[in-house]
Structure formats: structure tokens, C-alpha cells
CSV table of C-alpha atoms in Angstrom, one decimal:
chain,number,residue,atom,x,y,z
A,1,UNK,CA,22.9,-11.7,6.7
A,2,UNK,CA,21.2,-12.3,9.6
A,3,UNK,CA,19.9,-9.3,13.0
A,4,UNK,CA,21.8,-11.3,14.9
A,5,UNK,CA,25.3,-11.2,13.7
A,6,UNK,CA,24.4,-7.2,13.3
A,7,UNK,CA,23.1,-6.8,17.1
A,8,UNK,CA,26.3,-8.8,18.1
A,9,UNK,CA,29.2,-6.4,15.9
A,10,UNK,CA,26.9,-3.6,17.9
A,11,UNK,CA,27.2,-5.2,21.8
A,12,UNK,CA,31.0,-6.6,21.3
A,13,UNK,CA,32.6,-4.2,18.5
A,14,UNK,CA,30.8,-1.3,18.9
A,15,UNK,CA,30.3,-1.8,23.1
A,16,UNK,CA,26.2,-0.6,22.3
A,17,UNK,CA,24.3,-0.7,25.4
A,18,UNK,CA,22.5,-3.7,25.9
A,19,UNK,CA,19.4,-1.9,25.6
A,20,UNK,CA,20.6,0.2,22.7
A,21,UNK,CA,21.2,-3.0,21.2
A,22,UNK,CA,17.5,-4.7,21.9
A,23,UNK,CA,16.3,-1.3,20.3
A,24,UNK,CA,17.9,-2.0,17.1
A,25,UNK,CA,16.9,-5.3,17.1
A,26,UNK,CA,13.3,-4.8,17.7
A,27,UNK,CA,13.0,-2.5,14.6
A,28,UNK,CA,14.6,-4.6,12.4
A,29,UNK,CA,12.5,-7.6,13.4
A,30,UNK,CA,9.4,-5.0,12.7
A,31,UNK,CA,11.3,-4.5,9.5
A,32,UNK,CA,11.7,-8.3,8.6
A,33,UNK,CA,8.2,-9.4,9.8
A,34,UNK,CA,6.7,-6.7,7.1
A,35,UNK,CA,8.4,-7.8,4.3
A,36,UNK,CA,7.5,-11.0,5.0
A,37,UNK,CA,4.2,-10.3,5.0
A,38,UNK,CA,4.4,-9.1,1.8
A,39,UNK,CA,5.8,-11.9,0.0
A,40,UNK,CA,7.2,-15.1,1.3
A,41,UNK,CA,9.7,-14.9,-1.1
A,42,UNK,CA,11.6,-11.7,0.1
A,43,UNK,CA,15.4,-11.7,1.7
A,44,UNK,CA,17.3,-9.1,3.4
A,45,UNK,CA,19.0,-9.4,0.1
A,46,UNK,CA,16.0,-8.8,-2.2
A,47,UNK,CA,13.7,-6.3,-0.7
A,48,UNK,CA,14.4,-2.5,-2.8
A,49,UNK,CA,13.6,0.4,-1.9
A,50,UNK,CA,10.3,0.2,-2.5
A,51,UNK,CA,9.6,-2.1,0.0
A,52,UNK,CA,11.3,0.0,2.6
A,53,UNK,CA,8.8,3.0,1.2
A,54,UNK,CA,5.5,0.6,2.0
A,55,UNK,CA,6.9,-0.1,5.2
A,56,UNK,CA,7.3,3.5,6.3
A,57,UNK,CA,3.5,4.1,4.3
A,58,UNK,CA,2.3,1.2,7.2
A,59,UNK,CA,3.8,2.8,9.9
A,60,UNK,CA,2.2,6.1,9.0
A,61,UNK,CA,-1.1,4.2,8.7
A,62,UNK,CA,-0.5,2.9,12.6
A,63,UNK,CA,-0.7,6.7,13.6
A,64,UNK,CA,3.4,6.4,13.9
A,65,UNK,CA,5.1,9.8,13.7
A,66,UNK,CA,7.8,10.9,12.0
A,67,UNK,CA,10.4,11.0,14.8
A,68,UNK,CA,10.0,6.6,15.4
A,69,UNK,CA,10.0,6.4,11.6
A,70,UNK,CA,12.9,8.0,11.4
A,71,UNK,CA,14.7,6.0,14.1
A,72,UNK,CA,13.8,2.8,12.4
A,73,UNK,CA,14.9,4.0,8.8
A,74,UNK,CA,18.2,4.9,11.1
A,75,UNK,CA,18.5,1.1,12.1
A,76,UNK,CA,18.0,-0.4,8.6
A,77,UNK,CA,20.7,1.9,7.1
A,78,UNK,CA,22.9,1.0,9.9
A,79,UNK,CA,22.6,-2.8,9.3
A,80,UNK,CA,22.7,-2.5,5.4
A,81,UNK,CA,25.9,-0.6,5.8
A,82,UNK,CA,27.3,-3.2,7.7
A,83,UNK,CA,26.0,-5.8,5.2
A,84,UNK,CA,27.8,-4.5,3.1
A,85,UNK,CA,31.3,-3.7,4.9
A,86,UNK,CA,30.9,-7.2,5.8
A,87,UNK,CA,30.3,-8.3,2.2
A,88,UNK,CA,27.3,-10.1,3.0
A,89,UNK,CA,25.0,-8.1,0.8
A,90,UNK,CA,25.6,-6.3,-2.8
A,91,UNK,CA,23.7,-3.1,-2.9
A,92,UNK,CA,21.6,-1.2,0.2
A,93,UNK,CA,17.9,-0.6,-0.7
A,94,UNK,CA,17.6,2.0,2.4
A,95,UNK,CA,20.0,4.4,0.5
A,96,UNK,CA,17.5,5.7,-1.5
A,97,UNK,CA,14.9,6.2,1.0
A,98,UNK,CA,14.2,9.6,2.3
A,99,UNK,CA,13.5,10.3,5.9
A,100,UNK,CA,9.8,11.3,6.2
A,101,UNK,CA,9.5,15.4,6.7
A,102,UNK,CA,7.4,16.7,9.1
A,103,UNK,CA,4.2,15.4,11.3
A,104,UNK,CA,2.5,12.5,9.6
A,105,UNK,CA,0.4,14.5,6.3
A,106,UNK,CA,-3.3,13.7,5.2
A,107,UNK,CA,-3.7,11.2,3.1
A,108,UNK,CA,-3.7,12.1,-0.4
A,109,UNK,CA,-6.7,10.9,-2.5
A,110,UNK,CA,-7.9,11.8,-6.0
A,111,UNK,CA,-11.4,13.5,-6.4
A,112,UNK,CA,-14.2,11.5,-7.3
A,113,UNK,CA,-14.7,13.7,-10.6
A,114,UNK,CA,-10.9,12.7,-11.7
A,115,UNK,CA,-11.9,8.8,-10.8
A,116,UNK,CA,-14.9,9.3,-12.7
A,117,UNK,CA,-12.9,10.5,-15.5
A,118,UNK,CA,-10.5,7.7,-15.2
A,119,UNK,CA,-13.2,5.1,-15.6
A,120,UNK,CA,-15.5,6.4,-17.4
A,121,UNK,CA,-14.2,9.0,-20.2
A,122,UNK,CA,-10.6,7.5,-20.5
A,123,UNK,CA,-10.5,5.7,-24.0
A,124,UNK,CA,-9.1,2.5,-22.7
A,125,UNK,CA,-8.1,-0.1,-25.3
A,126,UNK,CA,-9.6,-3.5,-25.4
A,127,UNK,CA,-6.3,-5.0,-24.8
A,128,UNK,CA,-5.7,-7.4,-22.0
A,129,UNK,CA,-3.1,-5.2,-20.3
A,130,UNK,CA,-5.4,-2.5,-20.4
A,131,UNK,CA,-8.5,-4.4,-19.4
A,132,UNK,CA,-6.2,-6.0,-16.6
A,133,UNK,CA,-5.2,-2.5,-15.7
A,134,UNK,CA,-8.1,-1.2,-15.4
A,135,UNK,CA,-10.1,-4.1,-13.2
A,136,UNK,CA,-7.2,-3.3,-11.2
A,137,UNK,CA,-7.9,0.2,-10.6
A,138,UNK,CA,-11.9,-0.4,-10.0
A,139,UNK,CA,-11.0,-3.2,-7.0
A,140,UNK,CA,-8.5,-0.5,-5.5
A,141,UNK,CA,-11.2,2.4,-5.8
A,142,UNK,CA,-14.3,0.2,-4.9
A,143,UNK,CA,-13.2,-2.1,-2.2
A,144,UNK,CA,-10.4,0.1,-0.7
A,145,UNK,CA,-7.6,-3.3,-0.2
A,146,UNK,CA,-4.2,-3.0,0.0
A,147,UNK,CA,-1.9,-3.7,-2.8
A,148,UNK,CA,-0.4,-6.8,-0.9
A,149,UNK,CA,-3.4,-8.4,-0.5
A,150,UNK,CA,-4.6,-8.0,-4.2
A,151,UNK,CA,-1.6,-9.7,-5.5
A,152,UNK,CA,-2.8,-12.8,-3.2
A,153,UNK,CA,-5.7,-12.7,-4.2
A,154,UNK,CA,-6.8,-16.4,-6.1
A,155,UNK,CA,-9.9,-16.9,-8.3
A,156,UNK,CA,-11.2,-19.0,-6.0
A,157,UNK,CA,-11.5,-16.1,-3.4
A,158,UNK,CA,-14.2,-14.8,-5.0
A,159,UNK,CA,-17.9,-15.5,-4.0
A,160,UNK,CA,-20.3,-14.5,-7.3
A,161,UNK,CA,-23.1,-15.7,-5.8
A,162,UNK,CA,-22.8,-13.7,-2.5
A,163,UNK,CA,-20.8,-11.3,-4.3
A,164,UNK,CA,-17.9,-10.7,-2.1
A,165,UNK,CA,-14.2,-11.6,-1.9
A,166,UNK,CA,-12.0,-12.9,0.7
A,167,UNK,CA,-9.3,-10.8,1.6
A,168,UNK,CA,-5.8,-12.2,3.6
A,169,UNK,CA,-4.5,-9.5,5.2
A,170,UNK,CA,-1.5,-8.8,7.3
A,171,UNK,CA,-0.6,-11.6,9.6
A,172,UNK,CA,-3.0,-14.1,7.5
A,173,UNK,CA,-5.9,-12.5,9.0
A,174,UNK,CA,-8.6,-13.0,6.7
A,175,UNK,CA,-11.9,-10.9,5.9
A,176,UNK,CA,-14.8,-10.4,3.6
A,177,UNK,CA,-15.2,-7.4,1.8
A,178,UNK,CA,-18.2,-6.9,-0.6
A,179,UNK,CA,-18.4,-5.7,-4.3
A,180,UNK,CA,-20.7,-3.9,-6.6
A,181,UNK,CA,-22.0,-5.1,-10.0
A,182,UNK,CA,-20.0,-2.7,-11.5
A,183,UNK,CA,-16.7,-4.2,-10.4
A,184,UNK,CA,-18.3,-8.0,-10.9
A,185,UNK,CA,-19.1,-7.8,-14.5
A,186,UNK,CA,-15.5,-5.9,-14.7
A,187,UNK,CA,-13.8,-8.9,-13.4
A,188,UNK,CA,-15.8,-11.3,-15.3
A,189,UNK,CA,-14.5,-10.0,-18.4
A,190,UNK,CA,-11.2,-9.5,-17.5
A,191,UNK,CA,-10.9,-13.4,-16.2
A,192,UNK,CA,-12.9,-14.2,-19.9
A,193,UNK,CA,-10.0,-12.4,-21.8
A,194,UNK,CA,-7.1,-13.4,-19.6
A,195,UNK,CA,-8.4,-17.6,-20.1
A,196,UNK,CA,-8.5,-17.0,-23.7
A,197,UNK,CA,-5.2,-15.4,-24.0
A,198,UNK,CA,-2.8,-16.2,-21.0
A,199,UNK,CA,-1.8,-19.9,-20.5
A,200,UNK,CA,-1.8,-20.6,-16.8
A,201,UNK,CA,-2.9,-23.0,-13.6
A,202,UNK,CA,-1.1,-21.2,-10.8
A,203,UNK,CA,-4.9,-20.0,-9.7
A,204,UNK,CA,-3.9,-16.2,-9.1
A,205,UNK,CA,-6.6,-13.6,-10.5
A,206,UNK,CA,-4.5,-11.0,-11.5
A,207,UNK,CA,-1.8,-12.6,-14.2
A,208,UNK,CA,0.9,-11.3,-16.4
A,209,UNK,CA,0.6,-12.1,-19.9
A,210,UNK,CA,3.2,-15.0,-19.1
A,211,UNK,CA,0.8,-16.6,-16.6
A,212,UNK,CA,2.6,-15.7,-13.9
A,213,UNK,CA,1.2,-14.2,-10.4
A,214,UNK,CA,1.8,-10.0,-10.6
A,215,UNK,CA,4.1,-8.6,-8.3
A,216,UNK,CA,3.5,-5.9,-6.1
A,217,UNK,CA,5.8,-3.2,-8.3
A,218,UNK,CA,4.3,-4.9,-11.7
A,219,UNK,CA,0.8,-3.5,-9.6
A,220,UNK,CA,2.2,0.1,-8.6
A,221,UNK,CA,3.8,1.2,-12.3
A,222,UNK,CA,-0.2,0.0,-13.6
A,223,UNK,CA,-1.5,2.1,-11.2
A,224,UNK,CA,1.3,4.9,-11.9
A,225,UNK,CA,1.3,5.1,-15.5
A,226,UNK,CA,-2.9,5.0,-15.4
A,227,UNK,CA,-3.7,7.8,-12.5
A,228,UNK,CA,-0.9,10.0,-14.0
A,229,UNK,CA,-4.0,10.0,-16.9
A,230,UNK,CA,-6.1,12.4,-14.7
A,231,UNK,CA,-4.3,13.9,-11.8
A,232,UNK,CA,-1.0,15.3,-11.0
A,233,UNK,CA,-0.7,14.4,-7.3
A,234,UNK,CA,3.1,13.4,-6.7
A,235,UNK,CA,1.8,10.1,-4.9
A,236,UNK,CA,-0.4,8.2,-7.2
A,237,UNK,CA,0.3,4.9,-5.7
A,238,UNK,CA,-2.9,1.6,-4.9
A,239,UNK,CA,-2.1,3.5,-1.3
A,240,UNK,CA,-3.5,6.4,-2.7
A,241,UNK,CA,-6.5,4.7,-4.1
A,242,UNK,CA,-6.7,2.9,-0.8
A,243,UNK,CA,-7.0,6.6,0.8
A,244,UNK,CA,-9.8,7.6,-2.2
A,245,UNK,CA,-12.3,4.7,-0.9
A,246,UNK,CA,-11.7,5.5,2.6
A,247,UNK,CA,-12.7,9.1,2.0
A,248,UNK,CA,-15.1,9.0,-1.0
A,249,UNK,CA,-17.1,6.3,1.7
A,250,UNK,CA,-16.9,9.3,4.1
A,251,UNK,CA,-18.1,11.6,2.1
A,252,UNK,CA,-21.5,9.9,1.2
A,253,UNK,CA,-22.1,9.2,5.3
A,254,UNK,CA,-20.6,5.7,5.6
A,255,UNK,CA,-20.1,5.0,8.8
A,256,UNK,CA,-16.6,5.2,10.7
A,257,UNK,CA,-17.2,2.0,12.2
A,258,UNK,CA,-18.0,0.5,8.8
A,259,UNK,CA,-14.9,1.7,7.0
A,260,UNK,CA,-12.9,0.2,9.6
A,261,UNK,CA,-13.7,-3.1,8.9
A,262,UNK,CA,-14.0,-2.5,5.3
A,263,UNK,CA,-9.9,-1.7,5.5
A,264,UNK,CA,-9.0,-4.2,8.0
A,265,UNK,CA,-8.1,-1.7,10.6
A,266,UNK,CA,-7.6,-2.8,13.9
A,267,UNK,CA,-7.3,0.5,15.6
A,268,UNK,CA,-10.6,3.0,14.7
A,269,UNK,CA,-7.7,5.9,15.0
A,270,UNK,CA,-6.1,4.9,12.1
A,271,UNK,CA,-9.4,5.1,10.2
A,272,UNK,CA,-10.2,8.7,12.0
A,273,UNK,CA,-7.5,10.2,9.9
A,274,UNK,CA,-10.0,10.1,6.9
A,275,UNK,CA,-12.5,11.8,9.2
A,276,UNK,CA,-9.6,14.8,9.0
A,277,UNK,CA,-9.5,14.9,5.3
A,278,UNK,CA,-13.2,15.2,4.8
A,279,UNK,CA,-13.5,18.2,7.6
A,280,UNK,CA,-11.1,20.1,5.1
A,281,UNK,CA,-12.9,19.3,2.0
A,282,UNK,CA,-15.9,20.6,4.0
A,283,UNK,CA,-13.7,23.7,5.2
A,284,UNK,CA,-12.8,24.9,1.7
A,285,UNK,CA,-16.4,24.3,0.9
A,286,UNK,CA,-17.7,26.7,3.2
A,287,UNK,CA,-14.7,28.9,2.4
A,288,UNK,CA,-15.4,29.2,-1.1
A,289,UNK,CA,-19.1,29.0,-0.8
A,290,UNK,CA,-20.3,31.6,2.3
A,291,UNK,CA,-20.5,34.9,1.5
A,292,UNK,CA,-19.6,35.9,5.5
A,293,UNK,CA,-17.0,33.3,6.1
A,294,UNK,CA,-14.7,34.0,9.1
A,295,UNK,CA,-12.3,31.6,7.4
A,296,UNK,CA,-11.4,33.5,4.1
């Protein structure tokens, strides 16, 4: 199945406007050019819903609000139903995908004392699933990437002696982001465990115990199944961890500037969204705290 034979039913079956038409193409090729991103490996007739829901997580990252979402989410049903009139695909991801409610939301993030908890007091076994799972969580919560570019992420991108790793993110742009000892000697024995017990030469970091590269929903249920350990947020997705590093760096006077380039933002108004998040933490602070406040 192919945009074109869609945009084509819509300007000679359908008599769409021609600039109806180049509407519906242009979201889908947004669509398409995401999903790519993600994995070179994904068709129109492999992507899940899932996919769909990361898509509609980027767009709210972009500052996007929910009225364009929508609109594109409206496209991508409409092609997936014709795919499948049309028998050209078996089942339609964007089925299951809600339309996003509201104004774009804060992000959601976990408290530093629950991460702490997590990481520190958590009795995690000394398993390699477990030691995998966890390495996971600390790069999430320490260096703030995306869960796209941690799955793509090869041994050989990390620097020990400059103690940084080299991050490809979307469109192949590539960029350094540093790390702490704390999440160095976690990945060095993770990698120890994983070459005595996992037979494999493909050169990802983060394997399956069959050697194989992790995929990105092989990633989210780790992260699920772990944060669901100390906090009952509905979200608890690597998004969400991205959003904890954004705003725990915030909170201890990292600079705006800084964080941007630490998340491989191009706009700085994505990354002011964080600055939002911390002005309410410090709201309920002085709400809770001030014996005269105007605000309770």
C-alpha cells in the first residue's frame, strides 16, 4: 500500500480538492518519515499502535496542539480504512489510538525520591534481565535519550575514556551526551554479564538474551513493568523518564540552553515546557509551605 494510490482514490473517486488531497498527503508522509526513523525495518503494514502513540508523543514534543494532531490521526485512519477495503493491509493499527483530549498537558515525570527508590532501595535480582533492565532505566534517567535512539545504540558508541556516548538522533543527526560514573560502572557490568551469558556479534549494547538487538516495545514493557515498582502515574513510558531528566536538570539550576542540547532539541520552546513543570512544583511549594499564601 502505497500514499499515492490513497491520494489518487481521494482526487478521482472521492473528487477531494486538490488541496485537500496534498493535505492528506503531507501528513502521511510526516507519518511515514517517523516511522522510519524509528526502524528501517517498519512498513505501512507493520507499524501497531504503538508506533502511531510515539508519533502523536513527538508531535506534542514539537509544541503541536491537539487540534493538528487530531487532523493527522484523521488521515491515517482514513488511509488504513482504505487499506483495508482495498485488501491491501490485514488489520489497522490507528484503530486503537485515541484522539488526544484537550491542550497539549505537562509532561509527566516521577519525583526524584520515587527514582531514588527505584535505584537504590528496589531489591533487584542479579539476573541479566534485571541488570539489563535496570542499566536501562539509569541511561533513560541520567542522560535523558529517547527510546529510539537507545535501541541504536552500539558498543562502540561509547567513549570510556572521555566518558560520553554518541547519540543518532532523528534524521541521523548525531550528538554527544555525557555520563556519570554511576551509570559507567552500571554499564560495565551489565556488558560483563551480557558477554558471559548471551552469544552474539551484531555489536548492539542492549541485547535480548538471544543476542538479538532490543526492540523498541521489548524497551517500553522493561520500563513499564519496572516504574509501576514505585509510582502509579498512568504514563510510565522511557518518554516519561525522558521528561524526569529534563525536569530533575531544572530543578538543580541547569541551564535551559544546556538541557536543549542535552535532548537534541532543535527548537528551545520545546525544552521551555519543562520550565512550566518546575514553576508548579515551586507553586505547590509555596502553597503548602507559606503561612500567608494568596494561592491556598
Amino acid at each position: 500500500m502505497t500514499i499515492e494510490e490513497f491520494l489518487n482514490y481521494l482526487r478521482y473517486e472521492r473528487n477531494y480538492s486538490e488541496r485537500t488531497v496534498q493535505s492528506y498527503g503531507k501528513d502521511l508522509q510526516a507519518f511515514e518519515a517517523y516511522f522510519n526513523s524509528q526502524d528501517d525495518g517498519l512498513t505501512w503494514e507493520t507499524v501497531d499502535a504503538d508506533n502511531i502513540r510515539g508519533w502523536m508523543e513527538s508531535m506534542m514534543d514539537k509544541g503541536n496542539n491537539a487540534t493538528s494532531i487530531k487532523r493527522r490521526l484523521s488521515a491515517l485512519r482514513s488511509f488504513y480504512r482504505f487499506g483495508l477495503a482495498r485488501g491491501l493491509v490485514k488489520h489497522d493499527p490507528a484503530r486503537r489510538v485515541e484522539n488526544p483530549k484537550g491542550e497539549r498537558p505537562l509532561p509527566q515525570f516521577l519525583r526524584e525520591r520515587e527514582m531514588d527508590e527505584l535505584l537504590d532501595n528496589v531489591a533487584w535480582e542479579e539476573n541479566y534481565n534485571n541488570v539489563r533492565a535496570r542499566t536501562i532505566i539509569l541511561m533513560f534517567y541520567t542522560t535523558g535519550i529517547r527510546l529510539a535512539e537507545l535501541v541504536r545504540l552500539d558498543d562502540n558508541d561509547i567513549d570510556w575514556a572521555a566518558s560520553q556516548i554518541k547519540v543518532t538522533g532523528k534524521r541521523n543527526k548525531q550528538r554527544i551526551v555525557p555520563f556519570g560514573q554511576e551509570l559507567g560502572q552500571a554499564l560495565r557490568n551489565y556488558q560483563k554479564l551480557r558477554d558471559e551469558q548471551v552469544n552474539s556479534r551484531c555489536g548492539a549494547l542492549f541485547l535480548t538474551d538471544k543476542g538479538e538487538r532490543m526492540s523498541h516495545n521489548q524497551v517500553r514493557y522493561e520500563v513499564k513493568k519496572n516504574l509501576s515498582k514505585v509510582s502509579t502515574l498512568k504514563k510510565r513510558t522511557p518518554h516519561v523518564l525522558r521528561h524526569t531528566f529534563a525536569t530533575a536538570m531544572l530543578n538543580h539550576e541547569a541551564g535551559l540552553e544546556s538541557v536543549k542540547k542535552l535532548l537534541g532539541h532543535e527548537s528551545l520552546e520545546t525544552t521551555e515546557i519543562y520550565t512550566h513543570t518546575t514553576f508548579e512544583q515551586l507553586k505547590k511549594v509555596y502553597e503548602n509551605a507559606h503561612p500567608r499564601s494568596d494561592l491556598k
